[in-house]
Tab-separated table of N, CA and C in Angstrom:
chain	number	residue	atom	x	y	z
R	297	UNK	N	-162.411	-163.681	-28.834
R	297	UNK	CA	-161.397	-163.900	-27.809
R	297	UNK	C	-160.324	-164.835	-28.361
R	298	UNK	N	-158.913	-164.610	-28.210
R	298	UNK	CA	-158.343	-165.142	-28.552
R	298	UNK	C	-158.046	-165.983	-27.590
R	299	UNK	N	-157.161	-167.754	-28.326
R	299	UNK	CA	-156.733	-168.552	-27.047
R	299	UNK	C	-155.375	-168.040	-26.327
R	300	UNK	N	-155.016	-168.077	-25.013
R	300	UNK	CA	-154.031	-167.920	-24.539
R	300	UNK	C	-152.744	-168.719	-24.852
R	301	UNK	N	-151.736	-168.362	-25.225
R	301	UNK	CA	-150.502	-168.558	-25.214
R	301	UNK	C	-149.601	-169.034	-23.883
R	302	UNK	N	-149.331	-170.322	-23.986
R	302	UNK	CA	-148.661	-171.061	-22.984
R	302	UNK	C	-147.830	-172.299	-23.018
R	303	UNK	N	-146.411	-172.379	-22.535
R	303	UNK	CA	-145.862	-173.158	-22.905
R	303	UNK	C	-146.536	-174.852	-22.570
R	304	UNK	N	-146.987	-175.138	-22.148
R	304	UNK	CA	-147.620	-176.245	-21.698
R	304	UNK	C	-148.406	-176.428	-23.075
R	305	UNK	N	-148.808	-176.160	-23.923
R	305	UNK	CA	-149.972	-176.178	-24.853
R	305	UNK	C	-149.180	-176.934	-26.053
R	306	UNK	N	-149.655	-177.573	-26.978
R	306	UNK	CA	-149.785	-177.740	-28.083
R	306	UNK	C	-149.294	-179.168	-27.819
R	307	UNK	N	-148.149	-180.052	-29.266
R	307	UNK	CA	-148.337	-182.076	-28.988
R	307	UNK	C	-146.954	-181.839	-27.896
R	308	UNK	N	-147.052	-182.850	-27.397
R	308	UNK	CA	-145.688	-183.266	-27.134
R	308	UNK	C	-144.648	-183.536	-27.625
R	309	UNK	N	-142.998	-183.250	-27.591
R	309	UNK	CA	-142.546	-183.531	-28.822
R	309	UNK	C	-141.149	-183.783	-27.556
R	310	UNK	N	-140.206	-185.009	-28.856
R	310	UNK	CA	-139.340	-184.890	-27.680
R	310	UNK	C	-138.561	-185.593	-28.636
R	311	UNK	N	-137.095	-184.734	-29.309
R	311	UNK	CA	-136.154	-185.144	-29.981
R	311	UNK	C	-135.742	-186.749	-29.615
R	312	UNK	N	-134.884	-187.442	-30.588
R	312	UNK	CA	-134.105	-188.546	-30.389
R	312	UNK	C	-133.350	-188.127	-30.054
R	313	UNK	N	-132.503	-189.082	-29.082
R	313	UNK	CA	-130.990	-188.942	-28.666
R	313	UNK	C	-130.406	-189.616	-29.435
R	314	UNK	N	-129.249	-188.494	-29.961
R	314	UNK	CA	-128.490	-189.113	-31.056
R	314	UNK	C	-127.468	-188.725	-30.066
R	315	UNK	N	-126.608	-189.831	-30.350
R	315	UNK	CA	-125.354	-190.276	-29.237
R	315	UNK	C	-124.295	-189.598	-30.174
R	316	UNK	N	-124.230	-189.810	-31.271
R	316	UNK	CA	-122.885	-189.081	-32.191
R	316	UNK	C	-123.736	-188.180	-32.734
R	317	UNK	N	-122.770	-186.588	-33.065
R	317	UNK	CA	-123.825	-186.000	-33.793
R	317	UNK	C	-123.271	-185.882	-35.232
R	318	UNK	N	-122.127	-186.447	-35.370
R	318	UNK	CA	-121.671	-186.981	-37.096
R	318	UNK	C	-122.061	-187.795	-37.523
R	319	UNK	N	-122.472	-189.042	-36.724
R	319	UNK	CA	-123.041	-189.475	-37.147
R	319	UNK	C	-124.905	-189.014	-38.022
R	320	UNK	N	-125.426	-188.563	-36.943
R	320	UNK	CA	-126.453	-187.518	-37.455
R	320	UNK	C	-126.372	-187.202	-38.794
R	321	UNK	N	-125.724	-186.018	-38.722
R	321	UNK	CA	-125.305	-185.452	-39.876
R	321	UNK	C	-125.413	-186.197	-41.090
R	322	UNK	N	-124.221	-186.993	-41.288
R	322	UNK	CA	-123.586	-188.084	-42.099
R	322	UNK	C	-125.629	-188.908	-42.604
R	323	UNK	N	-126.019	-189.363	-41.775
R	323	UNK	CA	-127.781	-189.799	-42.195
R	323	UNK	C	-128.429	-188.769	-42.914
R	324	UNK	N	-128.427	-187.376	-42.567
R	324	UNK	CA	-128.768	-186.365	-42.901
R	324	UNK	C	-128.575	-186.262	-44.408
R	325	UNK	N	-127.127	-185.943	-44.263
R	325	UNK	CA	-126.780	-185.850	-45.961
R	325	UNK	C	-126.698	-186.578	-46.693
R	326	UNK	N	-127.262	-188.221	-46.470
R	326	UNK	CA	-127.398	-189.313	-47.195
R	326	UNK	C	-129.250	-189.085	-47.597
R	327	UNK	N	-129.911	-188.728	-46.479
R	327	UNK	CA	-130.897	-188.252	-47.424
R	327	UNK	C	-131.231	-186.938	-48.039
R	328	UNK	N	-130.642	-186.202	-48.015
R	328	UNK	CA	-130.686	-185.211	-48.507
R	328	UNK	C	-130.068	-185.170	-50.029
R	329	UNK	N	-128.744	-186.851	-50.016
R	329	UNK	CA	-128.549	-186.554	-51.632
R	329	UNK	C	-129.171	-187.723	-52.409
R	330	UNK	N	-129.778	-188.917	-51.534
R	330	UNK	CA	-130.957	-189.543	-52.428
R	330	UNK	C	-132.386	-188.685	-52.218
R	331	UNK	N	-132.620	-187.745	-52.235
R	331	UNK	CA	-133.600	-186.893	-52.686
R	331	UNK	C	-133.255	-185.736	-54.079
R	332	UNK	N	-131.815	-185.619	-54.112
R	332	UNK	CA	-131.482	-184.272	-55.041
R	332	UNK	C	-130.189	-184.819	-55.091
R	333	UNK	N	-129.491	-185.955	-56.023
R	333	UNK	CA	-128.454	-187.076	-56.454
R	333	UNK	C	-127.552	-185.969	-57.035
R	334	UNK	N	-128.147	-184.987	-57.685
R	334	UNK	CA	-127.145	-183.834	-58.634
R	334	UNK	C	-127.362	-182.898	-58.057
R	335	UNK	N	-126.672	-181.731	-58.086
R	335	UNK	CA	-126.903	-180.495	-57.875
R	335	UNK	C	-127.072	-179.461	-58.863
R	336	UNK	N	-128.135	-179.107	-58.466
R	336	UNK	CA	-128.576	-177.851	-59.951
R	336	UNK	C	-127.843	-177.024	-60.196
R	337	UNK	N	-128.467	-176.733	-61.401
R	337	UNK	CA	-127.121	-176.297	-62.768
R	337	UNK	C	-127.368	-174.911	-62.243
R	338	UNK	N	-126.228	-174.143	-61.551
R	338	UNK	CA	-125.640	-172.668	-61.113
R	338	UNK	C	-126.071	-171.640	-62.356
R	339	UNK	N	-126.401	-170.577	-62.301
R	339	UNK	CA	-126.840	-169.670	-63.459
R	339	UNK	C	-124.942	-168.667	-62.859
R	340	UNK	N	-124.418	-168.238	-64.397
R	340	UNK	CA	-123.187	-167.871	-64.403
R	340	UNK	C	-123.207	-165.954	-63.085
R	341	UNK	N	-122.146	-166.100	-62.848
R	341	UNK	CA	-122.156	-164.795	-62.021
R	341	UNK	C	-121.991	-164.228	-62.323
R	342	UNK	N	-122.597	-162.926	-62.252
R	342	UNK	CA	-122.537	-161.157	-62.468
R	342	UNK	C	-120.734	-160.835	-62.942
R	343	UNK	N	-120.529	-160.659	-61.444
R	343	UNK	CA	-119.694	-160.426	-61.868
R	343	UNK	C	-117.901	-161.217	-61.835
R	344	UNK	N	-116.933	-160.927	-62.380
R	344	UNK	CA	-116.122	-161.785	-62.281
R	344	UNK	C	-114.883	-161.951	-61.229
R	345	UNK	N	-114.386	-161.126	-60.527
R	345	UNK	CA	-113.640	-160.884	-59.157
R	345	UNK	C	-114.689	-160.229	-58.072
R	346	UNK	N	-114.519	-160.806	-56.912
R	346	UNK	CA	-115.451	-160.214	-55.701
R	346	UNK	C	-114.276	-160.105	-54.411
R	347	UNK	N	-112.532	-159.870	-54.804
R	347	UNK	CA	-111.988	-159.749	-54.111
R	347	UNK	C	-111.935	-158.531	-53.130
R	348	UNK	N	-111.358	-158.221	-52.011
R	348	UNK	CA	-111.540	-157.193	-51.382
R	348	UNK	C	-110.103	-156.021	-51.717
């Protein structure tokens, strides 16, 4: 038997209120670039115009 499916179920969870959401962000991508400081080295593209 499987368990039933219900929104009431599983932890409680309940975002922060972030009052600015640039601010957000702006935290965000401060850790996101003291985790990965450089950005990895691009492998060259196929091909050379992809204009329409």
């Amino acid at each position: 038997m499987q368990p039933p499916f219900v929104a009431e179920g599983g932890v409680s969870y309940r975002t922060a209120d972030a009052t600015d959401p640039v601010d957000a962000w702006i935290q965000l991508m401060e850790a996101v670039e003291a985790l990965c400081p450089q950005w990895p080295r691009r492998e060259p593209s196929i091909g050379e115009s992809y204009r329409l």
